[in-house]
């Protein structure tokens, strides 16, 4: 896999909209994200889609792709961060230029609907990053812990090597109503994080498994199945798959159906591990039921008893969220109950 160079103080970051164009709908949230990125020492380059109305962004998938192509082609751009998620970034994939993107690897980060773009880049052989976006993540950064802010900065600067995936003490389910300007950058009430849940399985010879990381928002991945952008059948061998649900809070039945589809495709039997992010807006009972659904499908229906499964991890549609580099190697230590990113996500 091709790794990008890390960012540094003074790096130029392109901000653009692969998905929804909400910067003009909630400009106070957008500006808060820009402010926080600037205070981290980055120079922000606002691309045309950040100035377009939500309607124009939706109606012009080609313009969204052209922003991405230009950002990759520009040697003065050192990294790219998605404005926010949405629901239709799959529409832009046919307009992306593989040659330009492959020839100019650089950090590209987002989550949620950004998953479609992440998968596209991953299939080109580029490491890409599932992490906070400008409006959902960076806009709230000053209200998250000092520990988390230090983690994000260290990650983006390429300072984390062979690093254990952090677990933060508290988490937040979403944000107050963005139409209320007075709540810009705030988060919903703080909650205690009970931490990840390890379901070890029947590992015969080892306490540790490792594999290359791949995944994203489970609903968005469903949009790619059966398309030219979906990985080949043998792609999954040895991978560590990560999945997370969106703010739409899909029902447990739908999650079961989607997981069952992976089983039918023969994915689970090829994996080294399965990671599941903390489910947004699920209460404690629903999270326990989600675990039961996952175990029922993977273990009972498809008899993958040796596959390590870890749930309730700090990634996805809640804050704070760790940054997951698709295409990098990750190790699950089932005895120590730790997850480690192996090596660096960057080519320094």
Short mmCIF file of C-alpha atoms in Angstrom, two decimals:
data_model
loop_
_atom_site.label_atom_id
_atom_site.label_comp_id
_atom_site.label_asym_id
_atom_site.label_seq_id
_atom_site.Cartn_x
_atom_site.Cartn_y
_atom_site.Cartn_z
CA UNK A 1 0.00 0.00 0.00
CA UNK A 2 1.14 3.55 -0.80
CA UNK A 3 1.39 5.72 2.32
CA UNK A 4 1.24 9.53 2.25
CA UNK A 5 3.64 11.87 3.99
CA UNK A 6 2.57 13.12 7.43
CA UNK A 7 1.39 16.66 8.00
CA UNK A 8 3.44 19.23 9.85
CA UNK A 9 2.99 22.74 11.17
CA UNK A 10 2.25 24.98 8.20
CA UNK A 11 0.94 22.17 5.98
CA UNK A 12 -1.74 23.16 3.49
CA UNK A 13 -5.01 21.26 3.94
CA UNK A 14 -7.66 21.28 1.23
CA UNK A 15 -11.21 21.28 2.55
CA UNK A 16 -13.89 20.08 0.13
CA UNK A 17 -17.28 18.37 -0.03
CA UNK A 18 -17.33 14.80 -1.37
CA UNK A 19 -20.81 14.35 0.10
CA UNK A 20 -23.30 16.85 1.52
CA UNK A 21 -22.80 20.58 1.04
CA UNK A 22 -23.66 21.80 4.51
CA UNK A 23 -21.09 24.58 4.94
CA UNK A 24 -23.60 27.13 3.64
CA UNK A 25 -26.47 25.64 5.66
CA UNK A 26 -24.59 25.78 8.97
CA UNK A 27 -21.77 28.30 8.36
CA UNK A 28 -21.12 28.74 12.09
CA UNK A 29 -20.31 25.02 12.43
CA UNK A 30 -18.13 25.10 9.32
CA UNK A 31 -16.21 28.16 10.49
CA UNK A 32 -15.65 26.56 13.88
CA UNK A 33 -14.06 23.58 12.16
CA UNK A 34 -11.84 25.84 10.05
CA UNK A 35 -10.86 27.84 13.14
CA UNK A 36 -9.86 24.73 15.09
CA UNK A 37 -7.80 23.33 12.20
CA UNK A 38 -6.07 26.69 11.80
CA UNK A 39 -5.26 26.78 15.51
CA UNK A 40 -3.59 23.37 15.08
CA UNK A 41 -1.09 25.13 12.82
CA UNK A 42 -2.48 24.19 9.40
CA UNK A 43 -3.21 26.48 6.45
CA UNK A 44 -6.69 25.85 5.09
CA UNK A 45 -7.48 25.94 1.37
CA UNK A 46 -11.23 26.15 0.82
CA UNK A 47 -12.20 24.45 -2.43
CA UNK A 48 -15.20 25.51 -4.56
CA UNK A 49 -17.63 22.91 -3.20
CA UNK A 50 -17.35 24.47 0.27
CA UNK A 51 -18.90 27.65 -1.19
CA UNK A 52 -21.74 25.93 -3.05
CA UNK A 53 -25.29 25.55 -1.77
CA UNK A 54 -26.42 22.14 -0.58
CA UNK A 55 -28.65 21.89 -3.65
CA UNK A 56 -25.80 22.69 -6.05
CA UNK A 57 -23.48 20.22 -4.36
CA UNK A 58 -26.07 17.46 -4.61
CA UNK A 59 -26.83 18.19 -8.25
CA UNK A 60 -23.15 18.30 -9.28
CA UNK A 61 -21.35 15.07 -8.34
CA UNK A 62 -18.81 15.78 -11.08
CA UNK A 63 -17.87 19.10 -9.44
CA UNK A 64 -17.26 17.28 -6.18
CA UNK A 65 -14.98 14.80 -7.93
CA UNK A 66 -13.15 17.59 -9.75
CA UNK A 67 -12.34 19.23 -6.41
CA UNK A 68 -10.77 15.97 -5.27
CA UNK A 69 -8.84 15.52 -8.52
CA UNK A 70 -7.49 19.08 -8.32
CA UNK A 71 -6.50 18.70 -4.68
CA UNK A 72 -4.52 15.55 -5.43
CA UNK A 73 -2.89 17.13 -8.48
CA UNK A 74 -1.79 20.26 -6.58
CA UNK A 75 1.71 19.86 -5.12
CA UNK A 76 0.93 22.68 -2.69
CA UNK A 77 -1.78 20.58 -1.04
CA UNK A 78 -0.38 18.32 1.68
CA UNK A 79 -3.62 16.83 2.97
CA UNK A 80 -7.36 16.77 2.32
CA UNK A 81 -10.17 16.69 4.89
CA UNK A 82 -13.81 16.06 4.06
CA UNK A 83 -16.36 18.73 4.92
CA UNK A 84 -18.87 16.25 6.36
CA UNK A 85 -20.68 13.05 5.46
CA UNK A 86 -23.94 12.67 3.59
CA UNK A 87 -25.57 9.90 1.60
CA UNK A 88 -24.50 9.93 -2.04
CA UNK A 89 -20.71 10.14 -2.44
CA UNK A 90 -20.94 6.87 -4.40
CA UNK A 91 -22.21 9.08 -7.26
CA UNK A 92 -18.85 10.85 -7.59
CA UNK A 93 -16.63 7.77 -7.95
CA UNK A 94 -16.94 7.45 -11.72
CA UNK A 95 -15.59 11.01 -12.11
CA UNK A 96 -12.46 10.51 -10.00
CA UNK A 97 -9.15 10.31 -11.88
CA UNK A 98 -7.24 7.19 -10.73
CA UNK A 99 -3.98 8.20 -12.44
CA UNK A 100 -3.83 11.62 -10.80
CA UNK A 101 -4.74 10.21 -7.39
CA UNK A 102 -2.26 7.33 -7.50
CA UNK A 103 0.57 9.60 -8.63
CA UNK A 104 0.07 12.05 -5.76
CA UNK A 105 -0.61 10.19 -2.51
CA UNK A 106 -1.60 12.42 0.39
CA UNK A 107 -3.65 12.23 3.55
CA UNK A 108 -7.39 12.18 2.78
CA UNK A 109 -9.67 11.87 5.81
CA UNK A 110 -13.36 11.72 6.61
CA UNK A 111 -15.98 9.25 7.77
CA UNK A 112 -19.60 8.20 7.28
CA UNK A 113 -20.50 8.69 3.60
CA UNK A 114 -16.79 9.32 2.94
CA UNK A 115 -16.51 5.53 3.18
CA UNK A 116 -17.30 5.28 -0.55
CA UNK A 117 -14.30 7.46 -1.41
CA UNK A 118 -12.11 5.57 1.08
CA UNK A 119 -12.94 2.27 -0.59
CA UNK A 120 -12.16 3.75 -4.02
CA UNK A 121 -8.73 4.95 -2.89
CA UNK A 122 -8.04 1.72 -1.06
CA UNK A 123 -8.66 -0.26 -4.23
CA UNK A 124 -6.12 1.99 -5.97
CA UNK A 125 -3.55 0.89 -3.40
CA UNK A 126 -3.53 4.08 -1.30
CA UNK A 127 -3.73 4.31 2.47
CA UNK A 128 -6.69 6.49 3.41
CA UNK A 129 -8.06 7.63 6.75
CA UNK A 130 -11.35 7.09 8.57
CA UNK A 131 -11.51 9.95 11.06
CA UNK A 132 -13.06 13.31 11.98
CA UNK A 133 -14.41 15.66 9.34
CA UNK A 134 -14.36 19.46 9.37
CA UNK A 135 -17.93 19.95 10.60
CA UNK A 136 -18.32 16.73 12.61
CA UNK A 137 -15.20 16.19 14.66
CA UNK A 138 -12.93 19.18 14.16
CA UNK A 139 -15.67 21.75 14.81
CA UNK A 140 -16.14 20.22 18.28
CA UNK A 141 -12.44 19.68 18.98
CA UNK A 142 -12.08 22.41 21.60
CA UNK A 143 -14.84 20.77 23.67
CA UNK A 144 -13.15 17.37 23.65
CA UNK A 145 -10.44 16.31 26.09
CA UNK A 146 -6.85 17.53 26.05
CA UNK A 147 -5.84 13.88 25.68
CA UNK A 148 -7.86 13.50 22.50
CA UNK A 149 -6.62 16.76 20.97
CA UNK A 150 -3.03 15.68 21.63
CA UNK A 151 -3.76 12.28 20.06
CA UNK A 152 -5.17 13.79 16.85
CA UNK A 153 -2.25 16.18 16.49
CA UNK A 154 0.32 13.44 17.09
CA UNK A 155 -1.40 11.13 14.61
CA UNK A 156 -1.59 13.69 11.82
CA UNK A 157 2.06 14.61 12.38
CA UNK A 158 3.08 10.98 11.97
CA UNK A 159 4.40 10.70 15.51
CA UNK A 160 2.50 7.52 16.41
CA UNK A 161 4.33 4.30 15.55
CA UNK A 162 3.31 0.84 16.81
CA UNK A 163 0.62 2.56 18.83
CA UNK A 164 -2.10 0.95 20.93
CA UNK A 165 -5.54 2.18 19.87
CA UNK A 166 -6.62 4.54 22.68
CA UNK A 167 -9.81 4.18 24.68
CA UNK A 168 -11.13 7.48 26.00
CA UNK A 169 -12.88 7.82 29.35
CA UNK A 170 -16.00 9.57 28.06
CA UNK A 171 -17.99 9.81 24.85
CA UNK A 172 -20.74 11.92 23.30
CA UNK A 173 -23.69 10.90 21.13
CA UNK A 174 -23.99 13.65 18.55
CA UNK A 175 -24.50 17.39 18.83
CA UNK A 176 -27.16 19.94 19.85
CA UNK A 177 -29.39 21.36 17.12
CA UNK A 178 -27.07 23.02 14.63
CA UNK A 179 -29.72 25.59 13.72
CA UNK A 180 -29.07 27.17 17.14
CA UNK A 181 -25.98 29.31 16.55
CA UNK A 182 -25.27 29.54 20.28
CA UNK A 183 -24.43 25.83 20.45
CA UNK A 184 -21.72 25.90 17.76
CA UNK A 185 -19.01 23.37 18.54
CA UNK A 186 -20.86 21.87 21.48
CA UNK A 187 -21.67 18.20 22.03
CA UNK A 188 -24.60 16.34 23.55
CA UNK A 189 -24.31 15.35 27.24
CA UNK A 190 -21.16 13.53 28.30
CA UNK A 191 -21.41 9.78 28.94
CA UNK A 192 -19.14 7.25 30.62
CA UNK A 193 -17.33 4.94 28.21
CA UNK A 194 -17.49 1.31 29.37
CA UNK A 195 -14.74 0.47 26.89
CA UNK A 196 -14.39 -2.16 24.19
CA UNK A 197 -15.83 -5.65 24.47
CA UNK A 198 -13.62 -8.52 23.33
CA UNK A 199 -15.18 -11.73 22.06
CA UNK A 200 -12.11 -13.85 21.61
CA UNK A 201 -13.33 -16.96 19.86
CA UNK A 202 -11.50 -20.26 19.71
CA UNK A 203 -7.99 -19.20 18.74
CA UNK A 204 -5.94 -22.37 18.69
CA UNK A 205 -2.28 -21.39 18.58
CA UNK A 206 -1.89 -17.70 19.33
CA UNK A 207 -3.05 -14.81 21.49
CA UNK A 208 -2.46 -12.32 18.69
CA UNK A 209 -3.81 -11.92 15.17
CA UNK A 210 -2.99 -9.25 12.64
CA UNK A 211 -4.13 -8.09 9.24
CA UNK A 212 -4.60 -5.15 6.94
CA UNK A 213 -7.33 -2.74 7.99
CA UNK A 214 -10.40 -2.14 5.82
CA UNK A 215 -13.95 -0.94 6.43
CA UNK A 216 -16.19 2.01 7.18
CA UNK A 217 -19.84 2.90 7.67
CA UNK A 218 -21.89 -0.27 7.20
CA UNK A 219 -24.76 1.49 5.42
CA UNK A 220 -22.45 3.12 2.88
CA UNK A 221 -20.64 -0.14 2.20
CA UNK A 222 -24.04 -1.58 1.28
CA UNK A 223 -24.29 1.01 -1.51
CA UNK A 224 -21.12 -0.36 -3.10
CA UNK A 225 -21.89 -4.07 -3.00
CA UNK A 226 -22.42 -5.46 -6.48
CA UNK A 227 -20.75 -2.47 -8.16
CA UNK A 228 -17.43 -2.18 -9.94
CA UNK A 229 -16.05 -0.48 -6.84
CA UNK A 230 -16.58 -3.45 -4.51
CA UNK A 231 -13.47 -5.50 -3.67
CA UNK A 232 -12.86 -8.85 -5.36
CA UNK A 233 -13.84 -12.08 -3.62
CA UNK A 234 -10.26 -12.89 -2.59
CA UNK A 235 -9.54 -9.38 -1.31
CA UNK A 236 -10.73 -10.22 2.19
CA UNK A 237 -8.10 -12.84 3.01
CA UNK A 238 -6.38 -11.87 6.26
CA UNK A 239 -8.07 -8.47 6.52
CA UNK A 240 -9.26 -6.86 9.74
CA UNK A 241 -12.71 -5.48 8.89
CA UNK A 242 -14.11 -2.51 10.81
CA UNK A 243 -17.78 -1.53 10.66
CA UNK A 244 -19.89 1.18 12.30
CA UNK A 245 -23.48 2.36 12.12
CA UNK A 246 -24.58 5.91 11.27
CA UNK A 247 -26.67 8.53 13.04
CA UNK A 248 -29.70 7.02 11.29
CA UNK A 249 -29.58 4.28 13.96
CA UNK A 250 -30.40 1.32 11.72
CA UNK A 251 -32.52 -1.38 13.31
CA UNK A 252 -30.91 -4.52 14.67
CA UNK A 253 -32.72 -6.51 12.00
CA UNK A 254 -31.14 -4.47 9.22
CA UNK A 255 -27.69 -4.86 10.77
CA UNK A 256 -28.33 -8.60 10.90
CA UNK A 257 -29.32 -8.69 7.22
CA UNK A 258 -26.21 -6.74 6.18
CA UNK A 259 -23.89 -8.93 8.25
CA UNK A 260 -25.54 -12.04 6.86
CA UNK A 261 -24.68 -10.78 3.38
CA UNK A 262 -20.98 -10.68 4.30
CA UNK A 263 -21.32 -14.23 5.53
CA UNK A 264 -22.93 -15.42 2.31
CA UNK A 265 -20.09 -13.79 0.34
CA UNK A 266 -17.57 -15.78 2.36
CA UNK A 267 -16.02 -12.71 3.97
CA UNK A 268 -16.04 -13.72 7.65
CA UNK A 269 -14.22 -16.99 7.03
CA UNK A 270 -11.35 -15.07 5.42
CA UNK A 271 -10.91 -12.33 8.03
CA UNK A 272 -8.28 -12.09 10.76
CA UNK A 273 -10.52 -9.91 12.92
CA UNK A 274 -13.75 -7.90 13.09
CA UNK A 275 -13.96 -4.50 14.80
CA UNK A 276 -17.24 -2.68 15.47
CA UNK A 277 -17.51 0.98 16.43
CA UNK A 278 -19.66 2.38 19.23
CA UNK A 279 -23.23 2.55 17.93
CA UNK A 280 -24.64 6.08 17.86
CA UNK A 281 -27.81 6.63 19.95
CA UNK A 282 -28.10 2.98 21.02
CA UNK A 283 -28.78 2.63 24.75
CA UNK A 284 -26.93 0.05 26.86
CA UNK A 285 -29.51 -2.67 26.24
CA UNK A 286 -29.49 -2.04 22.50
CA UNK A 287 -25.69 -2.19 22.41
CA UNK A 288 -25.81 -5.54 24.19
CA UNK A 289 -28.42 -6.74 21.70
CA UNK A 290 -26.21 -5.53 18.83
CA UNK A 291 -23.37 -7.66 20.19
CA UNK A 292 -25.74 -10.63 20.32
CA UNK A 293 -26.75 -10.06 16.70
CA UNK A 294 -23.12 -9.90 15.58
CA UNK A 295 -22.19 -13.08 17.46
CA UNK A 296 -25.31 -14.87 16.28
CA UNK A 297 -24.56 -14.18 12.61
CA UNK A 298 -20.78 -14.67 12.66
CA UNK A 299 -20.56 -17.59 15.12
CA UNK A 300 -23.90 -19.39 14.91
CA UNK A 301 -24.98 -18.87 11.31
CA UNK A 302 -21.58 -18.96 9.60
CA UNK A 303 -19.60 -20.97 12.18
CA UNK A 304 -16.63 -18.59 12.30
CA UNK A 305 -15.81 -19.48 15.90
CA UNK A 306 -12.13 -18.55 15.71
CA UNK A 307 -12.69 -14.98 14.46
CA UNK A 308 -11.84 -12.39 17.17
CA UNK A 309 -14.56 -9.75 17.44
CA UNK A 310 -14.19 -6.46 19.31
CA UNK A 311 -17.15 -4.10 19.71
CA UNK A 312 -17.91 -0.68 21.23
CA UNK A 313 -14.66 0.83 20.00
CA UNK A 314 -14.01 4.58 19.77
CA UNK A 315 -14.70 5.09 16.08
CA UNK A 316 -17.75 5.98 14.01
CA UNK A 317 -20.53 8.48 14.56
CA UNK A 318 -19.75 9.32 18.20
CA UNK A 319 -17.03 11.50 19.67
CA UNK A 320 -14.17 11.21 20.28
CA UNK A 321 -13.22 8.96 17.38
CA UNK A 322 -9.84 7.40 16.75
CA UNK A 323 -8.32 7.62 13.28
CA UNK A 324 -8.22 4.33 11.38
CA UNK A 325 -5.87 4.11 8.37
CA UNK A 326 -7.32 1.74 5.78
CA UNK A 327 -4.54 -0.32 4.25
CA UNK A 328 -2.29 -0.34 7.31
CA UNK A 329 -1.58 -3.38 9.47
CA UNK A 330 -3.32 -3.81 12.79
CA UNK A 331 -2.83 -6.36 15.57
CA UNK A 332 -5.46 -7.65 17.99
CA UNK A 333 -3.99 -9.00 21.23
CA UNK A 334 -6.85 -11.01 22.70
CA UNK A 335 -4.98 -11.85 25.92
CA UNK A 336 -3.95 -8.28 26.73
CA UNK A 337 -7.22 -6.96 25.24
CA UNK A 338 -5.37 -4.40 23.19
CA UNK A 339 -5.46 -3.31 19.56
CA UNK A 340 -2.29 -1.94 18.04
CA UNK A 341 -1.60 -0.16 14.76
CA UNK A 342 1.62 -1.69 13.49
CA UNK A 343 4.29 0.62 12.15
CA UNK A 344 3.31 4.06 10.91
CA UNK A 345 0.38 5.16 8.78
CA UNK A 346 2.74 7.50 6.92
CA UNK A 347 5.78 7.39 4.70
CA UNK A 348 8.13 9.73 6.51
#
